[in-house]
Coordinates of C-alpha atoms in Angstrom, one line a residue:
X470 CA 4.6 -11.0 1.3
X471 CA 1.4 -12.3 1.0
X472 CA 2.6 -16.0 2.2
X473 CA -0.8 -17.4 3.8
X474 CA -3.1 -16.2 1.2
X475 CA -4.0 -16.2 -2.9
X476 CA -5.3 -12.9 -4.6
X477 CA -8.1 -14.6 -6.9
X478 CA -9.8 -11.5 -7.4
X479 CA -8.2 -8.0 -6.9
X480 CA -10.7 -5.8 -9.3
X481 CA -13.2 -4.3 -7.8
X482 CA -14.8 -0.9 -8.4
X483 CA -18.6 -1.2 -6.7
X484 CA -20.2 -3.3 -3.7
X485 CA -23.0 -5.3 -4.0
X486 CA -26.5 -5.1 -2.9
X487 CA -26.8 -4.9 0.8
X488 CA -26.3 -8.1 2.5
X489 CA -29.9 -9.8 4.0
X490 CA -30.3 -13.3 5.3
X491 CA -31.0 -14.4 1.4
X492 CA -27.1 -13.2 1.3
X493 CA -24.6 -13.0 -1.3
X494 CA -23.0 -16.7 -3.0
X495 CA -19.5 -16.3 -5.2
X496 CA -18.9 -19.7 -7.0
X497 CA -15.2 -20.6 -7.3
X498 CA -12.9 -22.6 -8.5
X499 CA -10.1 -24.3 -6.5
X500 CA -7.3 -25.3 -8.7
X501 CA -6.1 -29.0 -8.1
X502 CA -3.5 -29.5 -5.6
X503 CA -4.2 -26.2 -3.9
X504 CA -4.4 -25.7 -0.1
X505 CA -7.8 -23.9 1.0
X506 CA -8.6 -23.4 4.4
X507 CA -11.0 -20.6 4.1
X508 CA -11.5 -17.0 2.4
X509 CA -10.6 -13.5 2.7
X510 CA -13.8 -10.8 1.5
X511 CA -13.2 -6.9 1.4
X512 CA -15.9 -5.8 3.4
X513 CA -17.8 -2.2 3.2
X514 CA -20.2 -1.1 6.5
X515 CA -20.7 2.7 5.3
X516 CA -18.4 3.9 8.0
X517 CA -20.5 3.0 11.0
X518 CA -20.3 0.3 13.0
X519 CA -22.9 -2.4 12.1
X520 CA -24.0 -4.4 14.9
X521 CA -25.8 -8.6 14.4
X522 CA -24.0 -11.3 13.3
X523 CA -22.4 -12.4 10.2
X524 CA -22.3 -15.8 8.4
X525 CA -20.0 -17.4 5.8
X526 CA -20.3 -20.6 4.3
X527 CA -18.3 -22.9 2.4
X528 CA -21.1 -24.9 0.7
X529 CA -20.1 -27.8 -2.2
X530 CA -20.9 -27.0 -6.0
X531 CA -24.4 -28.7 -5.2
X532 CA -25.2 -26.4 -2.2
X533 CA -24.5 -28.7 0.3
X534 CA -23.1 -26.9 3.6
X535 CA -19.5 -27.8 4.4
X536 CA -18.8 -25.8 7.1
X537 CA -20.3 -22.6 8.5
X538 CA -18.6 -19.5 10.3
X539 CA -20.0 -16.9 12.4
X540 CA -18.4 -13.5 13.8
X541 CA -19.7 -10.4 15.3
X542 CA -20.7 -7.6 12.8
X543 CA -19.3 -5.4 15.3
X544 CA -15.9 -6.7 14.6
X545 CA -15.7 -5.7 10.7
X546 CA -13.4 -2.9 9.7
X547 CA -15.2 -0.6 6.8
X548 CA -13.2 -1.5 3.2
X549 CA -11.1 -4.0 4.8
X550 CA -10.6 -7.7 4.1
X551 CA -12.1 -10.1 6.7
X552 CA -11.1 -13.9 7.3
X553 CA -13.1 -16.8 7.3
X554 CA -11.2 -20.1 8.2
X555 CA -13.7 -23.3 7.1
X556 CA -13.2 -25.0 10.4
X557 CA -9.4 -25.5 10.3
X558 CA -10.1 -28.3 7.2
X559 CA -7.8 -28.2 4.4
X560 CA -10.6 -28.8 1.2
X561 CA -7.4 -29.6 -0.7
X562 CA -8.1 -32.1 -3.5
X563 CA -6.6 -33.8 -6.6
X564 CA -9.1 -32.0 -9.0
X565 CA -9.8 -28.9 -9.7
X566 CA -12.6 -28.5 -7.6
X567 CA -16.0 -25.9 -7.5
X568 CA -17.4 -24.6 -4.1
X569 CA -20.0 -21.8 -3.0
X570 CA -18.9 -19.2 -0.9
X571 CA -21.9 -17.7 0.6
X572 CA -22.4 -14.5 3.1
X573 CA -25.7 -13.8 5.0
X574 CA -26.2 -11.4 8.3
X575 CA -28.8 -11.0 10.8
X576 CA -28.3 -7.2 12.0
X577 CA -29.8 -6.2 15.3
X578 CA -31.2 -2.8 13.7
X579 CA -32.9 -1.3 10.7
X580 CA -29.9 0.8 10.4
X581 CA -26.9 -1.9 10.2
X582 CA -26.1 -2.7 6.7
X583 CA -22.9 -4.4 5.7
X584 CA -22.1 -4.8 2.0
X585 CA -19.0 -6.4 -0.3
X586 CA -16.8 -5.5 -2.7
X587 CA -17.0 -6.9 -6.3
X588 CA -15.8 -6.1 -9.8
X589 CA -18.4 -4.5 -12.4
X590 CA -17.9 -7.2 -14.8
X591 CA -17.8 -11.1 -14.2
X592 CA -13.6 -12.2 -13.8
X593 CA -12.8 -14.5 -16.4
X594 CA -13.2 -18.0 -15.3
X595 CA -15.8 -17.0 -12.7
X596 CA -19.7 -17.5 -12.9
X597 CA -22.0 -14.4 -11.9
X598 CA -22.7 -14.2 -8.1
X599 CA -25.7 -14.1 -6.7
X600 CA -27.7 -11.1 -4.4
X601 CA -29.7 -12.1 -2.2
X602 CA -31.7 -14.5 -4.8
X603 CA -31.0 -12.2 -7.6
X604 CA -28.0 -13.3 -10.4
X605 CA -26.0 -10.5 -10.6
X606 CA -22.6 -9.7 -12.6
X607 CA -19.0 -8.7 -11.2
X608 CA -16.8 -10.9 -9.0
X609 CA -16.5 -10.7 -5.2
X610 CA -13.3 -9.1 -4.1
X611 CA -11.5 -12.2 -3.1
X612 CA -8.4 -14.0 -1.5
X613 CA -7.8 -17.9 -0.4
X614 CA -6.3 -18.8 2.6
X615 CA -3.7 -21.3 1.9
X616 CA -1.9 -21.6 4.8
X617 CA -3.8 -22.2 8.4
X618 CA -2.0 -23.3 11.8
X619 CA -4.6 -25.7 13.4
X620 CA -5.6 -25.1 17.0
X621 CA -4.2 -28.9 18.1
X622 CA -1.0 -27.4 16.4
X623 CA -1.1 -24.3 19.8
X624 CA -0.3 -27.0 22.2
X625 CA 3.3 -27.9 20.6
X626 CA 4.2 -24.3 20.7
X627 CA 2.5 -23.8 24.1
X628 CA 4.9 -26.6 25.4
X629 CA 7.8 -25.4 23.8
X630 CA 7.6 -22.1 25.6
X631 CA 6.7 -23.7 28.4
X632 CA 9.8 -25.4 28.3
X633 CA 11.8 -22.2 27.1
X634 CA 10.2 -20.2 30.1
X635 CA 11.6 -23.0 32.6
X636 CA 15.3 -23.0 31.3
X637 CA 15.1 -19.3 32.0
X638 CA 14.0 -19.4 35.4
X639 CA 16.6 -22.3 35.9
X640 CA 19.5 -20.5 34.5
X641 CA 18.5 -17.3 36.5
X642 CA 18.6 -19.5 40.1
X643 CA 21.9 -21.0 38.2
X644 CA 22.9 -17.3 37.9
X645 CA 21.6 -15.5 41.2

């Protein structure tokens, strides 16, 4: 099952325009009372390996930045979903609430090119994205993340093997 994520948007037919530093922004909507730790984007790279680096941000319905990601283009899969967590934050709130999700590269060649999959028409209850400065209609290929273990979370299961690993060793001396 799908468990840790949302499908929000699972119609999509074409990709958008290739993805520059002006990038590509998907308003959303979080409904009230929903956990959202970050996004999932189906991802298209022409069946090549794209090399620079890719950014996503999480920006508030003003265009304020609330967190910022960055991977290696070299580690996106052609027509596969990629992950963004928003810093291990939980933007959770009361309300239904509006954010930006916005994707910009820097490639290290002419020839890298990355590009995402969207529907041909807006979803309803979605507003148009936006192409690298240019309104445009469909709706990104989308999923939220609702579920996210946080890194201070390891360390409890990092001591419980720990501990698990030690009764082992003890009951093998116990044993031989």
């Amino acid at each position: 099952g799908l468990g840790d994520r949302e499908i929000v948007n699972d119609e999509y037919s074409v990709i958008t325009q290739t993805v520059t530093e002006a990038g590509i922004s998907q308003p959303i909507t979080v409904k009230a009372n929903t956990d959202f730790y970050g996004v999932n984007m189906n991802m298209h790279i022409y069946n090549r390996v794209c090399h620079g680096t890719l950014f996503a941000q999480l920006l508030d319905e003003n265009g304020n930045v609330l967190s910022t990601v960055t991977d290696d283009l070299t580690t996106v899969k052609d027509n596969t979903f990629k992950r963004f967590i928003f810093g291990g934050t939980n933007y959770k709130a009361d309300t239904d609430k509006k954010y930006i999700i916005h994707i910009y590269t820097q490639y290290e060649t002419a020839e890298d090119r990355l590009a995402l999959w969207k529907s041909e028409n807006t979803a309803d209850g979605f507003d148009n994205i936006t192409e690298n400065g240019t309104e445009s209609s469909g709706t990104l290929a989308l999923q939220y993340i609702t579920k996210y273990v946080t890194a201070g979370m390891w360390k409890y299961y990092i001591a419980l093997a720990a501990l698990f690993t030690a009764f082992l060793v003890g009951m093998y001396l116990l044993i031989f």
